[in-house]
Every structure is written in structure tokens, then in C-alpha cells.
Short mmCIF file of C-alpha atoms in Angstrom, two decimals:
data_model
loop_
_atom_site.label_atom_id
_atom_site.label_comp_id
_atom_site.label_asym_id
_atom_site.label_seq_id
_atom_site.Cartn_x
_atom_site.Cartn_y
_atom_site.Cartn_z
CA UNK I 1 24.88 46.46 20.54
CA UNK I 2 23.23 43.13 21.20
CA UNK I 3 22.14 40.96 18.31
CA UNK I 4 18.43 40.41 17.90
CA UNK I 5 17.12 37.30 19.61
CA UNK I 6 16.68 34.28 17.40
CA UNK I 7 13.27 34.27 15.72
CA UNK I 8 10.48 32.69 17.76
CA UNK I 9 6.76 32.21 17.61
CA UNK I 10 4.83 34.41 20.05
CA UNK I 11 1.67 33.63 21.99
CA UNK I 12 -0.30 35.77 24.40
CA UNK I 13 -2.90 33.38 25.88
CA UNK I 14 -6.09 34.87 27.29
CA UNK I 15 -6.17 32.76 30.47
CA UNK I 16 -4.16 30.31 32.54
CA UNK I 17 -5.74 27.24 30.91
CA UNK I 18 -4.75 28.42 27.46
CA UNK I 19 -1.24 29.12 28.73
CA UNK I 20 -0.95 25.67 30.30
CA UNK I 21 -2.25 24.11 27.08
CA UNK I 22 0.42 25.83 25.03
CA UNK I 23 3.15 24.96 27.49
CA UNK I 24 2.02 21.34 27.54
CA UNK I 25 2.25 21.30 23.76
CA UNK I 26 5.72 22.87 23.47
CA UNK I 27 7.26 21.92 26.86
CA UNK I 28 10.96 22.87 26.96
CA UNK I 29 10.89 24.37 23.48
CA UNK I 30 8.88 27.20 25.02
CA UNK I 31 9.71 29.89 27.53
CA UNK I 32 7.26 31.72 29.75
CA UNK I 33 7.53 35.49 29.44
CA UNK I 34 6.46 37.47 32.52
CA UNK I 35 8.17 40.85 32.98
CA UNK I 36 11.00 39.86 30.68
CA UNK I 37 13.69 41.75 32.56
CA UNK I 38 15.93 38.66 32.75
CA UNK I 39 14.53 36.56 29.89
CA UNK I 40 14.83 39.21 27.20
CA UNK I 41 18.52 40.00 27.88
CA UNK I 42 19.27 36.26 27.86
CA UNK I 43 17.51 35.94 24.52
CA UNK I 44 19.41 38.94 23.15
CA UNK I 45 22.74 37.46 24.24
CA UNK I 46 21.44 34.25 22.65
CA UNK I 47 22.12 32.32 25.84
CA UNK I 48 18.51 31.22 25.42
CA UNK I 49 16.76 30.77 22.09
CA UNK I 50 13.30 29.36 22.71
CA UNK I 51 11.26 28.40 19.64
CA UNK I 52 8.08 29.58 21.33
CA UNK I 53 7.48 32.40 23.75
CA UNK I 54 4.33 32.35 25.86
CA UNK I 55 3.61 35.84 27.19
CA UNK I 56 1.45 35.92 30.32
CA UNK I 57 0.60 39.61 30.00
CA UNK I 58 -3.13 39.00 29.65
CA UNK I 59 -3.39 36.90 32.84
CA UNK I 60 -4.45 39.72 35.09
CA UNK I 61 -5.78 37.18 37.65
CA UNK I 62 -2.20 36.47 38.57
CA UNK I 63 -1.67 40.03 39.80
CA UNK I 64 -2.74 40.36 43.45
CA UNK I 65 -1.53 40.75 47.01
CA UNK I 66 -3.95 39.50 49.65
CA UNK I 67 -4.14 38.25 53.19
CA UNK I 68 -4.70 34.52 53.16
CA UNK I 69 -5.24 34.39 56.90
CA UNK I 70 -3.69 36.09 59.89
CA UNK I 71 -0.36 34.40 59.36
CA UNK I 72 0.04 34.17 55.61
CA UNK I 73 0.05 36.53 52.65
CA UNK I 74 -0.61 35.36 49.13
CA UNK I 75 0.94 37.08 46.10
CA UNK I 76 0.13 36.44 42.45
CA UNK I 77 3.13 35.42 40.39
CA UNK I 78 2.74 38.32 37.95
CA UNK I 79 2.70 40.99 40.68
CA UNK I 80 5.45 43.49 39.89
CA UNK I 81 8.15 44.68 42.26
CA UNK I 82 6.73 48.17 42.28
CA UNK I 83 3.28 46.87 43.35
CA UNK I 84 4.92 45.00 46.22
CA UNK I 85 6.98 48.00 47.24
CA UNK I 86 3.94 50.28 47.35
CA UNK I 87 1.46 47.76 48.81
CA UNK I 88 0.01 48.93 52.16
CA UNK I 89 -0.62 45.28 53.10
CA UNK I 90 3.04 44.36 52.56
CA UNK I 91 4.17 47.45 54.46
CA UNK I 92 2.01 46.49 57.41
CA UNK I 93 2.26 42.71 57.43
CA UNK I 94 5.61 41.99 55.83
CA UNK I 95 7.84 45.08 56.08
CA UNK I 96 10.85 42.85 55.41
CA UNK I 97 9.65 42.16 51.88
CA UNK I 98 9.04 45.86 51.33
CA UNK I 99 12.60 46.69 52.31
CA UNK I 100 14.05 43.86 50.20
CA UNK I 101 12.05 45.10 47.21
CA UNK I 102 13.02 48.70 47.84
CA UNK I 103 16.68 47.81 47.65
CA UNK I 104 16.65 45.88 44.41
CA UNK I 105 17.40 47.02 40.86
CA UNK I 106 16.03 50.28 39.45
CA UNK I 107 12.63 51.86 38.85
CA UNK I 108 12.28 50.70 35.25
CA UNK I 109 13.00 47.09 36.13
CA UNK I 110 10.70 47.31 39.16
CA UNK I 111 7.89 48.51 36.90
CA UNK I 112 8.17 45.40 34.72
CA UNK I 113 9.84 42.68 36.80
CA UNK I 114 7.59 40.19 38.59
CA UNK I 115 8.03 38.21 41.78
CA UNK I 116 7.23 34.97 39.94
CA UNK I 117 9.76 35.74 37.24
CA UNK I 118 12.52 36.44 39.74
CA UNK I 119 11.83 33.23 41.62
CA UNK I 120 11.76 31.04 38.50
CA UNK I 121 14.87 32.70 37.06
CA UNK I 122 16.68 31.75 40.33
CA UNK I 123 19.72 33.96 39.90
CA UNK I 124 22.09 32.98 42.74
CA UNK I 125 22.64 36.64 43.58
CA UNK I 126 19.02 37.80 43.37
CA UNK I 127 17.18 39.29 46.34
CA UNK I 128 13.92 37.38 46.32
CA UNK I 129 15.13 33.75 46.55
CA UNK I 130 16.74 34.15 50.01
CA UNK I 131 13.80 36.31 51.11
CA UNK I 132 11.48 33.44 50.14
CA UNK I 133 13.48 31.05 52.35
CA UNK I 134 13.34 33.44 55.28
CA UNK I 135 9.59 33.93 54.84
CA UNK I 136 8.84 30.18 54.67
CA UNK I 137 7.39 30.66 51.21
CA UNK I 138 5.38 28.08 49.33
CA UNK I 139 4.95 28.12 45.60
CA UNK I 140 1.90 26.95 43.70
CA UNK I 141 2.87 25.29 40.42
CA UNK I 142 0.23 24.43 37.82
CA UNK I 143 0.33 22.11 34.83
CA UNK I 144 -2.21 20.79 32.40
CA UNK I 145 -1.55 17.11 33.15
CA UNK I 146 -1.22 17.22 36.92
CA UNK I 147 -3.27 20.19 38.09
CA UNK I 148 -1.53 22.02 40.89
CA UNK I 149 1.13 21.16 43.43
CA UNK I 150 2.63 23.14 46.28
CA UNK I 151 6.41 23.27 46.76
CA UNK I 152 8.35 24.71 49.67
CA UNK I 153 10.87 27.42 48.79
CA UNK I 154 13.53 25.40 50.56
CA UNK I 155 13.10 22.52 48.08
CA UNK I 156 12.51 24.69 45.02
CA UNK I 157 15.98 26.09 44.28
CA UNK I 158 18.30 23.28 43.20
CA UNK I 159 21.17 24.97 41.39
CA UNK I 160 22.18 28.28 39.81
CA UNK I 161 19.33 29.38 37.52
CA UNK I 162 17.74 25.97 38.12
CA UNK I 163 14.60 25.10 40.03
CA UNK I 164 12.50 21.98 40.24
CA UNK I 165 9.78 23.52 38.10
CA UNK I 166 8.92 21.10 35.27
CA UNK I 167 8.82 22.13 31.60
CA UNK I 168 5.01 22.00 31.57
CA UNK I 169 4.51 23.93 34.82
CA UNK I 170 3.77 27.59 35.55
CA UNK I 171 4.32 29.24 38.93
CA UNK I 172 1.04 31.01 39.68
CA UNK I 173 1.07 31.96 43.35
CA UNK I 174 3.50 32.63 46.17
CA UNK I 175 2.54 32.36 49.81
CA UNK I 176 4.70 33.92 52.53
CA UNK I 177 4.60 34.48 56.27
CA UNK I 178 2.89 37.60 57.58
CA UNK I 179 4.56 39.20 60.56
CA UNK I 180 3.41 39.41 64.11
CA UNK I 181 4.70 42.29 66.22
CA UNK I 182 6.73 39.88 68.33
CA UNK I 183 9.06 39.17 65.41
CA UNK I 184 12.10 41.30 64.62
CA UNK I 185 13.84 41.23 61.26
CA UNK I 186 17.05 42.32 59.64
CA UNK I 187 18.05 42.61 55.98
CA UNK I 188 21.66 43.35 55.05
CA UNK I 189 23.31 43.31 51.65
CA UNK I 190 26.53 44.32 50.06
CA UNK I 191 26.41 45.93 46.64
CA UNK I 192 29.20 46.71 44.26
CA UNK I 193 27.41 49.83 43.15
CA UNK I 194 24.33 51.24 41.49
CA UNK I 195 21.51 48.90 40.65
CA UNK I 196 23.51 45.69 40.18
CA UNK I 197 23.04 42.37 41.90
CA UNK I 198 24.43 42.25 45.45
CA UNK I 199 27.52 40.26 46.40
CA UNK I 200 26.04 38.80 49.57
CA UNK I 201 22.60 39.06 51.20
CA UNK I 202 21.73 38.13 54.78
CA UNK I 203 18.14 38.06 56.04
CA UNK I 204 17.07 37.20 59.57
CA UNK I 205 13.74 36.87 61.35
CA UNK I 206 13.92 36.67 65.12
CA UNK I 207 11.60 35.92 68.02
CA UNK I 208 12.69 36.52 71.60
CA UNK I 209 11.31 35.73 75.04
CA UNK I 210 12.85 37.49 78.03
CA UNK I 211 16.14 38.18 76.25
CA UNK I 212 16.35 34.55 75.14
CA UNK I 213 16.16 33.61 71.46
CA UNK I 214 13.02 31.56 71.02
CA UNK I 215 13.06 31.26 67.24
CA UNK I 216 15.29 32.50 64.46
CA UNK I 217 15.59 32.11 60.72
CA UNK I 218 18.64 33.08 58.73
CA UNK I 219 18.69 33.03 54.94
CA UNK I 220 21.74 33.85 52.84
CA UNK I 221 22.06 34.77 49.18
CA UNK I 222 25.19 35.02 47.04
CA UNK I 223 27.22 32.48 49.05
CA UNK I 224 26.21 29.41 47.13
CA UNK I 225 24.62 28.42 43.83
CA UNK I 226 21.26 28.54 45.56
CA UNK I 227 19.97 30.58 48.48
CA UNK I 228 20.50 28.73 51.77
CA UNK I 229 19.16 28.66 55.32
CA UNK I 230 21.92 28.82 57.93
CA UNK I 231 20.39 26.10 60.10
CA UNK I 232 23.53 25.36 62.09
CA UNK I 233 23.67 28.98 63.22
CA UNK I 234 19.93 29.05 63.85
CA UNK I 235 19.97 26.06 66.19
CA UNK I 236 23.00 27.45 68.06
CA UNK I 237 21.30 30.79 68.63
CA UNK I 238 18.06 29.23 69.87
CA UNK I 239 17.85 29.17 73.64
CA UNK I 240 20.75 31.60 74.02
CA UNK I 241 20.55 34.85 75.87
CA UNK I 242 21.51 37.16 73.04
CA UNK I 243 24.01 39.93 73.37
CA UNK I 244 26.54 41.33 71.00
CA UNK I 245 29.38 39.07 72.16
CA UNK I 246 27.40 35.87 71.94
CA UNK I 247 26.01 36.73 68.52
CA UNK I 248 29.53 37.40 67.20
CA UNK I 249 30.96 34.26 68.71
CA UNK I 250 28.22 31.92 67.44
CA UNK I 251 28.19 33.35 63.95
CA UNK I 252 31.95 33.32 63.49
CA UNK I 253 32.26 29.75 64.80
CA UNK I 254 29.19 28.23 63.19
CA UNK I 255 29.60 29.89 59.81
CA UNK I 256 32.89 27.94 59.54
CA UNK I 257 31.05 24.74 60.41
CA UNK I 258 28.59 25.37 57.59
CA UNK I 259 31.47 24.92 55.14
CA UNK I 260 29.96 27.23 52.58
CA UNK I 261 32.01 27.50 49.43
CA UNK I 262 30.86 30.59 47.58
CA UNK I 263 31.73 31.03 43.92
CA UNK I 264 34.38 33.59 42.96
CA UNK I 265 33.75 36.07 40.19
CA UNK I 266 34.95 39.48 39.02
CA UNK I 267 33.03 41.19 41.83
CA UNK I 268 34.25 39.20 44.81
CA UNK I 269 36.40 36.20 45.67
CA UNK I 270 35.03 33.19 47.47
CA UNK I 271 36.96 34.14 50.62
CA UNK I 272 35.60 37.66 50.61
CA UNK I 273 32.02 36.48 50.20
CA UNK I 274 32.50 34.10 53.12
CA UNK I 275 33.78 36.89 55.34
CA UNK I 276 30.98 39.20 54.26
CA UNK I 277 28.39 36.49 54.99
CA UNK I 278 29.58 36.52 58.60
CA UNK I 279 29.60 40.30 58.88
CA UNK I 280 26.18 40.76 57.27
CA UNK I 281 24.54 37.94 59.25
CA UNK I 282 25.82 39.48 62.46
CA UNK I 283 24.48 42.88 61.49
CA UNK I 284 21.13 41.47 60.38
CA UNK I 285 20.61 39.69 63.70
CA UNK I 286 21.55 42.79 65.64
CA UNK I 287 19.13 44.84 63.59
CA UNK I 288 16.36 42.33 64.24
CA UNK I 289 17.12 42.53 67.93
CA UNK I 290 17.07 46.30 67.86
CA UNK I 291 13.73 46.34 66.08
CA UNK I 292 12.26 44.04 68.73
CA UNK I 293 13.46 46.36 71.45
CA UNK I 294 11.93 49.29 69.60
CA UNK I 295 15.27 51.08 69.51
CA UNK I 296 14.80 52.12 65.93
CA UNK I 297 17.25 51.18 63.21
CA UNK X 1 11.18 32.41 10.25
CA UNK X 2 8.78 33.71 12.82
CA UNK X 3 5.29 34.80 11.82
CA UNK X 4 4.47 38.48 11.87
CA UNK X 5 2.13 39.61 14.61
CA UNK X 6 -0.42 42.42 14.26
CA UNK X 7 -0.28 45.01 16.99
CA UNK X 8 -2.19 48.14 17.82
CA UNK X 9 -0.42 50.67 20.00
CA UNK X 10 -1.26 54.18 21.09
CA UNK X 11 1.87 56.30 20.97
CA UNK X 12 1.81 59.92 22.11
CA UNK X 13 -1.97 59.94 21.68
CA UNK X 14 -1.99 58.54 18.15
CA UNK X 15 -3.09 54.98 17.33
CA UNK X 16 -0.73 52.92 15.18
CA UNK X 17 -1.38 49.50 13.66
CA UNK X 18 1.51 47.46 12.38
CA UNK X 19 2.62 43.90 11.58
CA UNK X 20 5.85 43.23 13.37
CA UNK X 21 8.22 40.31 13.70
CA UNK X 22 7.79 38.87 17.19
CA UNK X 23 11.46 39.40 18.04
CA UNK X 24 11.38 43.12 17.16
CA UNK X 25 12.27 45.15 20.22
CA UNK X 26 10.01 47.98 21.30
CA UNK X 27 12.84 50.50 20.92
CA UNK X 28 13.35 49.45 17.28
CA UNK X 29 9.63 49.71 16.66
CA UNK X 30 9.53 53.25 18.04
CA UNK X 31 12.65 54.44 16.25
CA UNK X 32 12.67 52.54 12.97
CA UNK X 33 8.97 51.91 12.29
CA UNK X 34 7.40 55.03 13.78
CA UNK X 35 10.44 57.28 13.27
CA UNK X 36 10.40 58.52 16.86
CA UNK X 37 14.15 58.87 17.26
CA UNK X 38 14.01 60.95 20.45
CA UNK X 39 14.25 57.69 22.38
CA UNK X 40 17.89 56.63 22.31
CA UNK X 41 19.51 53.24 22.17
CA UNK X 42 22.53 53.14 24.45
CA UNK X 43 23.77 49.84 25.85
CA UNK X 44 20.95 47.79 24.33
CA UNK X 45 20.99 45.44 27.31
CA UNK X 46 18.93 47.20 29.97
CA UNK X 47 21.77 48.83 31.89
CA UNK X 48 21.85 52.46 30.74
CA UNK X 49 18.21 53.62 30.67
CA UNK X 50 18.65 55.83 27.58
CA UNK X 51 15.71 54.05 25.95
CA UNK X 52 13.30 54.74 28.83
CA UNK X 53 9.69 55.46 27.79
CA UNK X 54 6.35 55.50 29.60
CA UNK X 55 4.48 52.27 29.14
CA UNK X 56 0.91 52.56 30.44
CA UNK X 57 2.20 55.40 32.61
CA UNK X 58 5.25 53.62 34.04
CA UNK X 59 8.87 54.15 33.07
CA UNK X 60 10.29 51.06 31.32
CA UNK X 61 13.38 50.33 29.24
CA UNK X 62 12.17 49.85 25.68
CA UNK X 63 15.18 47.66 24.83
CA UNK X 64 13.89 45.11 27.36
CA UNK X 65 10.50 44.70 25.75
CA UNK X 66 9.33 43.18 22.52
CA UNK X 67 7.04 45.35 20.42
CA UNK X 68 4.41 42.56 20.52
CA UNK X 69 4.15 42.96 24.30
CA UNK X 70 2.93 46.51 23.72
CA UNK X 71 -0.16 45.42 21.81
CA UNK X 72 -3.17 47.28 23.24
CA UNK X 73 -1.01 49.58 25.34
CA UNK X 74 -0.39 53.26 25.62
CA UNK X 75 3.11 54.64 25.22
CA UNK X 76 4.53 58.11 25.74
CA UNK X 77 7.97 58.97 24.42
CA UNK X 78 9.96 62.16 24.87
CA UNK X 79 8.24 63.54 21.75
CA UNK X 80 4.87 63.27 23.51
CA UNK X 81 5.75 65.14 26.66
CA UNK X 82 5.24 68.71 25.48
CA UNK X 83 1.66 69.94 25.16
CA UNK X 84 0.53 72.41 22.45
CA UNK X 85 4.09 73.45 21.75
CA UNK X 86 4.83 74.08 25.41
CA UNK X 87 7.61 72.08 27.01
CA UNK X 88 6.96 70.00 30.11
CA UNK X 89 8.35 71.55 33.35
CA UNK X 90 10.95 68.76 33.42
CA UNK X 91 12.17 69.71 29.95
CA UNK X 92 12.30 73.38 30.88
CA UNK X 93 14.22 72.68 34.07
CA UNK X 94 16.71 70.47 32.25
CA UNK X 95 17.41 73.48 29.99
CA UNK X 96 17.51 76.05 32.80
CA UNK X 97 19.82 73.96 34.95
CA UNK X 98 22.03 73.01 32.02
CA UNK X 99 21.36 69.39 32.88
CA UNK X 100 22.53 68.36 29.43
CA UNK X 101 26.05 67.80 28.21
CA UNK X 102 26.16 65.48 25.19
CA UNK X 103 22.40 64.95 25.49
CA UNK X 104 22.35 61.23 24.83
CA UNK X 105 20.90 60.27 28.22
CA UNK X 106 18.51 63.23 28.40
CA UNK X 107 15.33 61.69 26.98
CA UNK X 108 15.68 58.64 29.25
CA UNK X 109 16.44 60.79 32.29
CA UNK X 110 13.38 62.95 31.68
CA UNK X 111 11.08 59.96 31.17
CA UNK X 112 12.23 58.24 34.37
CA UNK X 113 11.96 61.55 36.24
CA UNK X 114 8.39 61.92 35.00
CA UNK X 115 7.51 58.58 36.63
CA UNK X 116 9.41 59.50 39.81
CA UNK X 117 7.48 62.75 40.27
CA UNK X 118 4.25 60.80 39.94
CA UNK X 119 5.32 58.17 42.49
CA UNK X 120 6.84 60.61 45.00
CA UNK X 121 5.00 63.94 44.96
CA UNK X 122 7.37 65.33 47.62
CA UNK X 123 10.56 63.80 46.32
CA UNK X 124 13.91 64.67 47.89
CA UNK X 125 17.44 64.55 46.53
CA UNK X 126 18.20 61.06 47.86
CA UNK X 127 15.03 59.66 46.32
CA UNK X 128 15.97 61.26 43.00
CA UNK X 129 19.49 59.85 43.09
CA UNK X 130 18.11 56.39 43.83
CA UNK X 131 15.32 56.85 41.31
CA UNK X 132 17.67 57.56 38.41
CA UNK X 133 20.03 54.70 39.34
CA UNK X 134 18.90 52.84 36.23
CA UNK X 135 20.05 55.69 33.97
CA UNK X 136 23.66 56.37 33.13
CA UNK X 137 25.09 59.75 32.12
CA UNK X 138 28.43 59.03 30.53
CA UNK X 139 29.36 62.71 30.79
CA UNK X 140 28.83 62.21 34.56
CA UNK X 141 26.67 65.31 34.65
CA UNK X 142 24.48 64.02 37.46
CA UNK X 143 24.60 67.09 39.73
CA UNK X 144 22.66 69.30 37.32
CA UNK X 145 20.31 66.48 36.37
CA UNK X 146 19.38 66.01 40.03
CA UNK X 147 18.98 69.78 40.41
CA UNK X 148 16.71 69.97 37.38
CA UNK X 149 14.48 67.14 38.60
CA UNK X 150 14.28 68.75 42.05
CA UNK X 151 13.30 72.14 40.56
CA UNK X 152 10.66 70.48 38.39
CA UNK X 153 9.34 68.66 41.45
CA UNK X 154 8.99 71.97 43.31
CA UNK X 155 7.17 73.47 40.34
CA UNK X 156 4.79 70.52 40.05
CA UNK X 157 4.06 70.67 43.79
CA UNK X 158 2.66 74.17 43.42
#
């Protein structure tokens, strides 16, 4: 059995301004509670013992999924995984995010866990951070002193469980790319069983013109302390006529050039993660290609 | 010492008011304060699902929530599933299919299954297996649990 968390003072502000006020008062002595599916275990293990907990449960304005314009979708930070998985808009305009969400954790966690919580927790093995890189996400951060600022996903994750969010800031909104039909996508991950965190995740988004790769994004999770974009591979693929041989060759050569140095843990060694990153990236690109050709996957 | 917080929660149709310590977990509130011991505490860290309850209609692990978060909410535990002395189809099917060995995971399994049947009216075996992936049966009696949920789903379809 876990011990109880250390005693804390609890607040459930009625609106975002109240929440920002409280956070500005307590700064890093406070923790923001969203779905609590990561924060509460950490508090029970006493890895975190905030003096103040600010629960955002009354901020219903931060629960939404809407089309910003033709090319972008906007998601409120407190939107739960299950809402994303069952959203018709996500299914239609960002099927990649639906599949990523479908694959993660279990029903109970999906019912409580929020997209904003996952992003701010920044677990190096989590599904959403690499998905955010692949989807060119932007995060809206609000604070009492400085109003709001927008940060690109690529700049946001700076270390394991560490982001550039400041102690007085709250993530309120996530903006991601919507899909056009001329984009293909692939999502591959390797699990060590059940509902646990994956070992490696590879996500690709691909645009082709006459068999030639016009644009490609590759995001990897689990191979570094933060999610990363495989830009060396991306630029090598661009302009190439893609077939199975070329994809294999570029990925195997260029993944070496990236000099990734994944952490080793009880689930997988660094070497194994590196190998799996190659295998999964290759599969993800081929799946994206197949989707574009309408071959079914 | 943290201040006590007043909460009002509707549990199995009955309204309860209580002053709780902010760090009290929802599972401890249900078991120790309300005496509803049908909900089990297994791993206590969100991995086994034995403490699953319905929170505003959705299955959640009550060891991963503070009681204060439930203020103003509606909760159903295994004790609240039967109506007028009649067991829920899920409970009946768990009995009929002998989907119970030691019984420790049963309440959590039934509560997550309840949510699954609501989400997927025409659920199949794969969806059930994936759907109960947050619930562990240490007796490994999954085959009959899946059968029971499938039978209940067929009954609810009718």
C-alpha cells in the first residue's frame, strides 16, 4: 500500500482568473491538478509534496474540441482522453490523434486523464508529447503577470518531466494541425504489455507528389529524455522517390547520424530502443504511404 | 496540518455531506467513512483497477482521486448496481459464467464493464479484452470474465 500524500491545502477555483491568482500567490509551492492520473500517484509515492493543490475541475471552459480554421484544431487543456477518442471532429480531421489516444493507457485513466495534464507532465515515454511534435502543436500558456504566450511544442519539452512552463503559468489550450486528404500518416509503438507506457513510439506524417516525397514529419518518443523530431531523416526523405528499399536505406543510415542515445531501464536497453526506433519509423512511413495510396492498413 | 474541506457527494442515490482532510483518497472515503466496502483496494497505485467506481457515469479508479475532487458529483459503487433487490445483468452473468475465483477483482471488473457496455453497445471480445486492460485478476480468470461481459452485452442489446 502507498502512504497517504503529505497534507496539503486544497483549492478549487471557479474560473481561470482565480486559478491564475492562486498560482501567482503560491508559485512552485503549488501544483495544478487536472485529471490527477500522474500527479496523484507521484504525491502518494511522495516524489512530489506540494503545499497547495489547485484543482481545475470547475473550469469547464477549458473542455472543448473545435475547428480553429481549415488547417488547425483547437483543444482545451482539460479535455479528457476519452473525449478526444470519441470526438467526430478528431476522427474526421485528425485521425492520427484518435489512433494515438485509442492506444494509450486504460479506460479508467482515459476517463480522467487530460491532454493538458499529459503534456505538462512530459513523461519521456508518453504518447502525446511526440504526437504534439508531429502535429506542429502550439500551446497557450497563461499567467497573471504576463497574460498569455504561445509556445511551439518543439521548444516546450526540455528534459524528462520538465517543460519550459513557468511556476505561475497554466496551459489552457492546445492547437494542432488538421489533416488534408493529401497527407498520409503512420503511428507505431512497442509496448511491454497491457496498459503500460510504450518503449518506443514513431509517428510520421507524409505528403507525396507523383511518388516523390514532398513533405514529411517524423516524431519519436521513448528514445530520448524528450520527444524529438527526426529532422535528418526528414530532409533525406524529401525529394526522394519512395519505395521500400529507399525508405529502409535512408532510415538505417540516417538514424545512426542522429546519434540518439536512449536511456536504458528495466524494460529495454539503450541499444534495443535504438534498433526499435529504426524498425518502427520504417513501418510508420510505410503505413503512411499505404494510406495515401488507399491500400488500407 | 491541512484544513478539512466540506464535501457533498451523491453515492448510490443517497446524498452524503462530510468534512474530509484534503489528502483523503476517494476509495478511503467510500470504504472507511461511508462503510461501502464492496469497492476493493488492491495495488493502491492505479494499476489494478480493483477500486473502480462510476464517477458521473464514467469508470474511474477511486485510489487515483481525492475525495475533495468528488464534491458535487454522483458516484455509483458495486453496492448501487442492483435495483430493488434484483441484480444487474452483469452481476448475474458473472455468477452464471463463474467469472469469480477469489472475488477480489470482481467489483472493479463489473464497474468497468458497466462503462464499456455504455460506450460500445455492440461490443466484441477484442474490445472487452482491451476495455478491461486496466483491471487485473490475480487468479488469471480472464476467460470467464470476458464471457460474462459478452453475455451481459448480448442481454442488454435485446
